[in-house]
Short mmCIF file of C-alpha atoms in Angstrom, two decimals:
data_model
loop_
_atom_site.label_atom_id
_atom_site.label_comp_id
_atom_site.label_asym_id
_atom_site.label_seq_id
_atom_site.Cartn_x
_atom_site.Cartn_y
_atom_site.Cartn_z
CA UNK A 645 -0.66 -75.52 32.47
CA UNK A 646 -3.42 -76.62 34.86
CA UNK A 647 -3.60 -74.16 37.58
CA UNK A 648 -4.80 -75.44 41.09
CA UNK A 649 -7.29 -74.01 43.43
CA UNK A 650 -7.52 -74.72 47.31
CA UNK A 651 -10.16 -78.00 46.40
CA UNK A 652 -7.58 -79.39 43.57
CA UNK A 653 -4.60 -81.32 43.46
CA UNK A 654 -1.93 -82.36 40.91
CA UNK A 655 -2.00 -86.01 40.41
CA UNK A 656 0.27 -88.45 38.85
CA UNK A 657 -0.43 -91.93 37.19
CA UNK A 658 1.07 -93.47 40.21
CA UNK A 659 -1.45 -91.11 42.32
CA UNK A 660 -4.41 -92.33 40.53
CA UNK A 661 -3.23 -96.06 40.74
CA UNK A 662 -3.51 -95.67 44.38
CA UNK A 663 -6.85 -94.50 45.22
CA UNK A 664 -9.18 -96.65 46.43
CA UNK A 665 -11.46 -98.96 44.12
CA UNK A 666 -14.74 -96.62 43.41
CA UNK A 667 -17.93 -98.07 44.93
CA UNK A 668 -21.24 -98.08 42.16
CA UNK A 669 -23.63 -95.27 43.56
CA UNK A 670 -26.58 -97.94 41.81
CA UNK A 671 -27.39 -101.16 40.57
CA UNK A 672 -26.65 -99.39 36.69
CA UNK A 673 -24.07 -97.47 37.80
CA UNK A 674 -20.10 -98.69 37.06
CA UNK A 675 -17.71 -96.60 37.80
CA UNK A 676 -14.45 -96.27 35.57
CA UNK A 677 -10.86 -95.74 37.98
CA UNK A 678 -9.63 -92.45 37.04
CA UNK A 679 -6.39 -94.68 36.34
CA UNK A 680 -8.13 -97.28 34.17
CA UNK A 681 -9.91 -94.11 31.71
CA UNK A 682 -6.07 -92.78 31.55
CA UNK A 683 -4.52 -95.76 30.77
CA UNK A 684 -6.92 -96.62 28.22
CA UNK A 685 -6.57 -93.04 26.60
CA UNK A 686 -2.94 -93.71 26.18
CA UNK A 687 -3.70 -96.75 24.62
CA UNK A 688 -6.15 -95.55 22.01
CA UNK A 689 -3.66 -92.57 21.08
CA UNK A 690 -1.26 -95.07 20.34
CA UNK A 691 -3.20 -97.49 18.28
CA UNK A 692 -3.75 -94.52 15.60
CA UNK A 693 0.14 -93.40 15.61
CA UNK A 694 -0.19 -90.89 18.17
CA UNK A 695 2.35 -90.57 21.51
CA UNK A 696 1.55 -88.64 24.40
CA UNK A 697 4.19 -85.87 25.48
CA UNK A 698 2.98 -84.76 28.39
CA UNK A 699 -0.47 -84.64 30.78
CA UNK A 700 -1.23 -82.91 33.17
CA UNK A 701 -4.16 -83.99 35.74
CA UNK A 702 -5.94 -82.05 38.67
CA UNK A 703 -7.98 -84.01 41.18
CA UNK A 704 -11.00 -82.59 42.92
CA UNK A 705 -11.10 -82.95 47.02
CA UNK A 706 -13.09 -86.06 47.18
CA UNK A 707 -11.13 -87.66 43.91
CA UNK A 708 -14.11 -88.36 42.44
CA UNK A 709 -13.71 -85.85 39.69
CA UNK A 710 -10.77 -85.89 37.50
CA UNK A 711 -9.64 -82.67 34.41
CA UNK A 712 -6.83 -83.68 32.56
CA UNK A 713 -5.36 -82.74 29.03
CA UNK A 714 -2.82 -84.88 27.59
CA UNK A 715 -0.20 -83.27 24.67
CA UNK A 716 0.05 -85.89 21.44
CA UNK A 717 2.73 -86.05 18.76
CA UNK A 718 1.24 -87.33 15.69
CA UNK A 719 2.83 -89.57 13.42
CA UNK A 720 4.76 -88.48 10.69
CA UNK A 721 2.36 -88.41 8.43
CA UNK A 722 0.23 -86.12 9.97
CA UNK A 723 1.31 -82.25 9.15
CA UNK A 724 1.07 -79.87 12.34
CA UNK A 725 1.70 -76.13 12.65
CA UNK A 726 5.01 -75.08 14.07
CA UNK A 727 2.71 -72.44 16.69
CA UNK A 728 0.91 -75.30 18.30
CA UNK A 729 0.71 -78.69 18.76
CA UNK A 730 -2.45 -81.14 18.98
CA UNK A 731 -3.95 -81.54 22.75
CA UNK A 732 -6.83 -83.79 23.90
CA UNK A 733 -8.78 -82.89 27.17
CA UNK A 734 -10.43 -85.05 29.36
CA UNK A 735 -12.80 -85.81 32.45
CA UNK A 736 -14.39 -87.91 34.36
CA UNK A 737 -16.47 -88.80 37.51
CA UNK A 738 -16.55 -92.03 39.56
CA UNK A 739 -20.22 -90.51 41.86
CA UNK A 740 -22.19 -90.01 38.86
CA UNK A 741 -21.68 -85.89 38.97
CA UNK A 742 -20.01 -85.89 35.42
CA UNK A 743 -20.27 -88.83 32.18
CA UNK A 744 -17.03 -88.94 30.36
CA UNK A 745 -16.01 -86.67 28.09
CA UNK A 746 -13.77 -86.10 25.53
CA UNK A 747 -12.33 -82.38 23.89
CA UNK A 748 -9.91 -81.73 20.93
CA UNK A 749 -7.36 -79.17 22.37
CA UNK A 750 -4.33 -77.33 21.06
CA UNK A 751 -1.93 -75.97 23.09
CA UNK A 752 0.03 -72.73 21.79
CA UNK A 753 3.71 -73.39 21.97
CA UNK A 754 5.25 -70.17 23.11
CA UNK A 755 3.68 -69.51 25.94
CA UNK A 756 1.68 -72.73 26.68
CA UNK A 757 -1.84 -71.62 26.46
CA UNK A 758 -4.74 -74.13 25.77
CA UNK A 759 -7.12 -73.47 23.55
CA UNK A 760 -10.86 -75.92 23.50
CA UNK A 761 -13.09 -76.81 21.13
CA UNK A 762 -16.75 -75.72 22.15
CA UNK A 763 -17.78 -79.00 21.58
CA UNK A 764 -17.21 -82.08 23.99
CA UNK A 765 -16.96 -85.28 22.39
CA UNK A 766 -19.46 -87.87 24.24
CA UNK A 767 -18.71 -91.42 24.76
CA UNK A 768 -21.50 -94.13 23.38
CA UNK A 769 -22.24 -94.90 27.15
CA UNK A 770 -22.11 -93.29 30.08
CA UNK A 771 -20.66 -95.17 33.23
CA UNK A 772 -22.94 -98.04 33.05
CA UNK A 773 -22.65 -101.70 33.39
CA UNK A 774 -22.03 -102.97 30.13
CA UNK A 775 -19.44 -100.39 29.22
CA UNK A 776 -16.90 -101.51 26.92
CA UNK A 777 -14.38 -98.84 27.61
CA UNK A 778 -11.65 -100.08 24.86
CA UNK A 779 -14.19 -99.71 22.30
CA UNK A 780 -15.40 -96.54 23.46
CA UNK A 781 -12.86 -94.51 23.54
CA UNK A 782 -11.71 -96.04 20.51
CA UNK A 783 -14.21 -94.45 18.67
CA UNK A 784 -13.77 -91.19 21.12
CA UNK A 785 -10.80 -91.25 19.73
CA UNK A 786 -11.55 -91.11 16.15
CA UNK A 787 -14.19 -88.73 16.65
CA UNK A 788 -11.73 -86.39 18.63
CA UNK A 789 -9.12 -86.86 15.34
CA UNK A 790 -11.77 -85.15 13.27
CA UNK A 791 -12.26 -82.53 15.99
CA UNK A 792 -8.85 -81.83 16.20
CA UNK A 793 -8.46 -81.04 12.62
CA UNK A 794 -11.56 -78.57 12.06
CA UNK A 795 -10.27 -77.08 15.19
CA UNK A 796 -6.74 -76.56 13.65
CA UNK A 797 -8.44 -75.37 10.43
CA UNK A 798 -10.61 -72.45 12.58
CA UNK A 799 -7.08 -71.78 14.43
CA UNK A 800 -5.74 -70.83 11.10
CA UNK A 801 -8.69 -68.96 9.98
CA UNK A 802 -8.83 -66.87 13.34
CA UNK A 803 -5.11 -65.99 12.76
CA UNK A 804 -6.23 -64.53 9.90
CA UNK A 805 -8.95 -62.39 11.03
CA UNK A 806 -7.91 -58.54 11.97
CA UNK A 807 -9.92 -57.00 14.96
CA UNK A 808 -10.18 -53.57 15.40
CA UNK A 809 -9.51 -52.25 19.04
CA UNK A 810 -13.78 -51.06 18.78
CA UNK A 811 -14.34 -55.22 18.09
CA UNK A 812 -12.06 -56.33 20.53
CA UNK A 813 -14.16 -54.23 23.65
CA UNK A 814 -17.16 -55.19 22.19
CA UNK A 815 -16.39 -58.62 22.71
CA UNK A 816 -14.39 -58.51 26.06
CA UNK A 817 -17.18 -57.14 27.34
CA UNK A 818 -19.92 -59.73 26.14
CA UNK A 819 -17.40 -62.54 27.08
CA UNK A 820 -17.57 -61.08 30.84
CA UNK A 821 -21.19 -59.68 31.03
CA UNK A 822 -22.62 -63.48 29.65
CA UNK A 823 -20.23 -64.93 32.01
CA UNK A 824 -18.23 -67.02 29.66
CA UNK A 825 -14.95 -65.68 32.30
CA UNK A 826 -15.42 -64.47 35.38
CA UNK A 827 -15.29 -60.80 36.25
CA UNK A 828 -12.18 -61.07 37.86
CA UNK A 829 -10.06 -62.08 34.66
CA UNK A 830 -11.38 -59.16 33.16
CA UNK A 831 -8.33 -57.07 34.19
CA UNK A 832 -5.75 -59.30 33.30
CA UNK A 833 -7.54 -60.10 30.33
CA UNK A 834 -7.77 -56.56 29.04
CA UNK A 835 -3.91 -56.01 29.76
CA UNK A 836 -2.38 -58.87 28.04
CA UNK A 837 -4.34 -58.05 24.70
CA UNK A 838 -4.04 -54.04 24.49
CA UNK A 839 -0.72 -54.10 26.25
CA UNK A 840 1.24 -56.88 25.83
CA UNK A 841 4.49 -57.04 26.80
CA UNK A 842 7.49 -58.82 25.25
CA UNK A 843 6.86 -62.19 26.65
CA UNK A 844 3.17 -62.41 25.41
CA UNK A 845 4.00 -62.54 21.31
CA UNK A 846 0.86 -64.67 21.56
CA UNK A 847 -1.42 -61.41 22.13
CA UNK A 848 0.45 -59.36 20.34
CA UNK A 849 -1.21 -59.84 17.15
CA UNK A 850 -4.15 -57.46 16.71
CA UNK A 851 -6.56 -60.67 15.58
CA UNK A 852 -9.44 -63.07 16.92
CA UNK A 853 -6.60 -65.43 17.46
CA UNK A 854 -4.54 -62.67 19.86
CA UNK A 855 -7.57 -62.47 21.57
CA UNK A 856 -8.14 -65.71 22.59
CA UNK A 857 -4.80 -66.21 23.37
CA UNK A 858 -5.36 -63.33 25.88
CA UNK A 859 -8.25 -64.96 27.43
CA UNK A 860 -6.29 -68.42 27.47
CA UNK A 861 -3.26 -67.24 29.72
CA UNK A 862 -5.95 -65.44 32.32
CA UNK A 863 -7.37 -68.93 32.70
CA UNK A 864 -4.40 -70.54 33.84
CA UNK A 865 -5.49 -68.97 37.15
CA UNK A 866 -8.75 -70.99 37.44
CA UNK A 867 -9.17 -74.50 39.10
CA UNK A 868 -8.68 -77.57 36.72
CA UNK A 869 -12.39 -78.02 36.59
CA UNK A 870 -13.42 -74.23 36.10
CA UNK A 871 -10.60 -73.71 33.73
CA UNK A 872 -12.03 -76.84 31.87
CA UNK A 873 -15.38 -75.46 31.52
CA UNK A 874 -14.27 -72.01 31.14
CA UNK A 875 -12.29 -72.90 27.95
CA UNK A 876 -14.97 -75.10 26.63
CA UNK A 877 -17.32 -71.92 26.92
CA UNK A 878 -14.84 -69.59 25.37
CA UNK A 879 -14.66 -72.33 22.72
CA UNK A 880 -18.20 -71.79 21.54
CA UNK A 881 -18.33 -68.02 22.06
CA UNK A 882 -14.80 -67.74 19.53
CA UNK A 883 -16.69 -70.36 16.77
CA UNK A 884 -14.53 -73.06 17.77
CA UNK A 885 -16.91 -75.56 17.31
CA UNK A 886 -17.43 -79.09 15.87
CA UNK A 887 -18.26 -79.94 12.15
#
């Protein structure tokens, strides 16, 4: 789940329906509603078969940076792992701070960890006049559908992969010293992977996989925006990466 830090807030549709319009910050500068970008995600997942299950959205103290990550059931035809379902994260910026951006996500079923790809997914125009939004995420959207399913592919393969407890330090400790997590996770961090306890049969496995997983739950401490990044970072430094 998003965790919230003193500067965040949980938000609802009916929340983000009720801020204010968003003034242009230049004459090239057009804003997208928070509302309008999360509407029109909804829409997109459900012009290629795909519902949304749940969202969850944190709200910076100005609003003018939204995190979100919405959970999708597929259609039928689309074969998913019984460990994890397929997530899509989000965010956006009505002062110009952050361009929109897209993330194929999947969120581990037992204990609801997230899990990034590395690689954001960039809309064909930032938040410019001219923007057709429809049309842009659109394509966002088909771009994050073949995201999502070399990201489920390097799931697999990471279950897959043993670690030794030598390889796991090793890479703890680059993780913390590049600062992909900061220090203070490292202690959690280090106790849900070597000891995990009953409730974490997510870190129990001795793999790259049980590792991330390990990482994943510390992060649910973080702010919506730093857990965004964080995960995105953790993405690259575990391979999770785009085509």
């Amino acid at each position: 789940m998003l965790m919230l830090h003193h500067d965040s807030a949980p938000v609802t549709d009916a929340t983000l329906a009720e801020l204010p319009a968003p003034l242009p910050c230049g004459p090239y500068h057009h804003p997208v509603p928070h509302c309008v970008l999360v509407r029109g995600l909804k829409v997109a997942a459900l012009a290629h078969g795909y519902v949304v299950t749940r969202q969850q959205l944190g709200l910076n103290g100005s609003g003018h940076q939204l995190f979100g990550v919405m959970d999708l059931l597929p259609p039928p035809s689309v074969a998913r792992a019984d460990d994890r379902g397929f997530s899509i994260g989000f965010r956006n910026s009505t002062d110009e701070s952050l361009a929109i951006r897209l993330v194929a996500g999947v969120r581990v079923v037992v204990c609801d960890n997230l899990a990034l790809s590395g690689d954001l997914i960039a809309l064909k125009r930032r938040n410019t006049t001219g923007l057709d939004l429809e049309a842009a995420l659109t394509e966002g959207f088909e771009r994050y559908l073949l995201h999502a399913r070399e990201l489920d592919r390097q799931v697999t393969e990471m279950q897959h992969t043993p670690l030794s407890a030598e390889e796991a330090k090793a890479r703890l400790v680059d993780l913390f010293t590049t600062k992909v997590l900061p220090l203070r996770l490292f202690l959690p961090v280090a106790r849900y992977y070597f000891n995990p306890d009953e409730s974490m049969p997510d870190c129990q496995p001795s793999t790259r996989w049980g590792l991330l997983n390990a990482c994943t739950r510390a992060i649910k401490r973080l702010s919506p925006a730093r857990a965004f990044e964080a995960n995105i970072a953790l993405g690259h430094a575990f391979g999770l990466s785009a085509m």
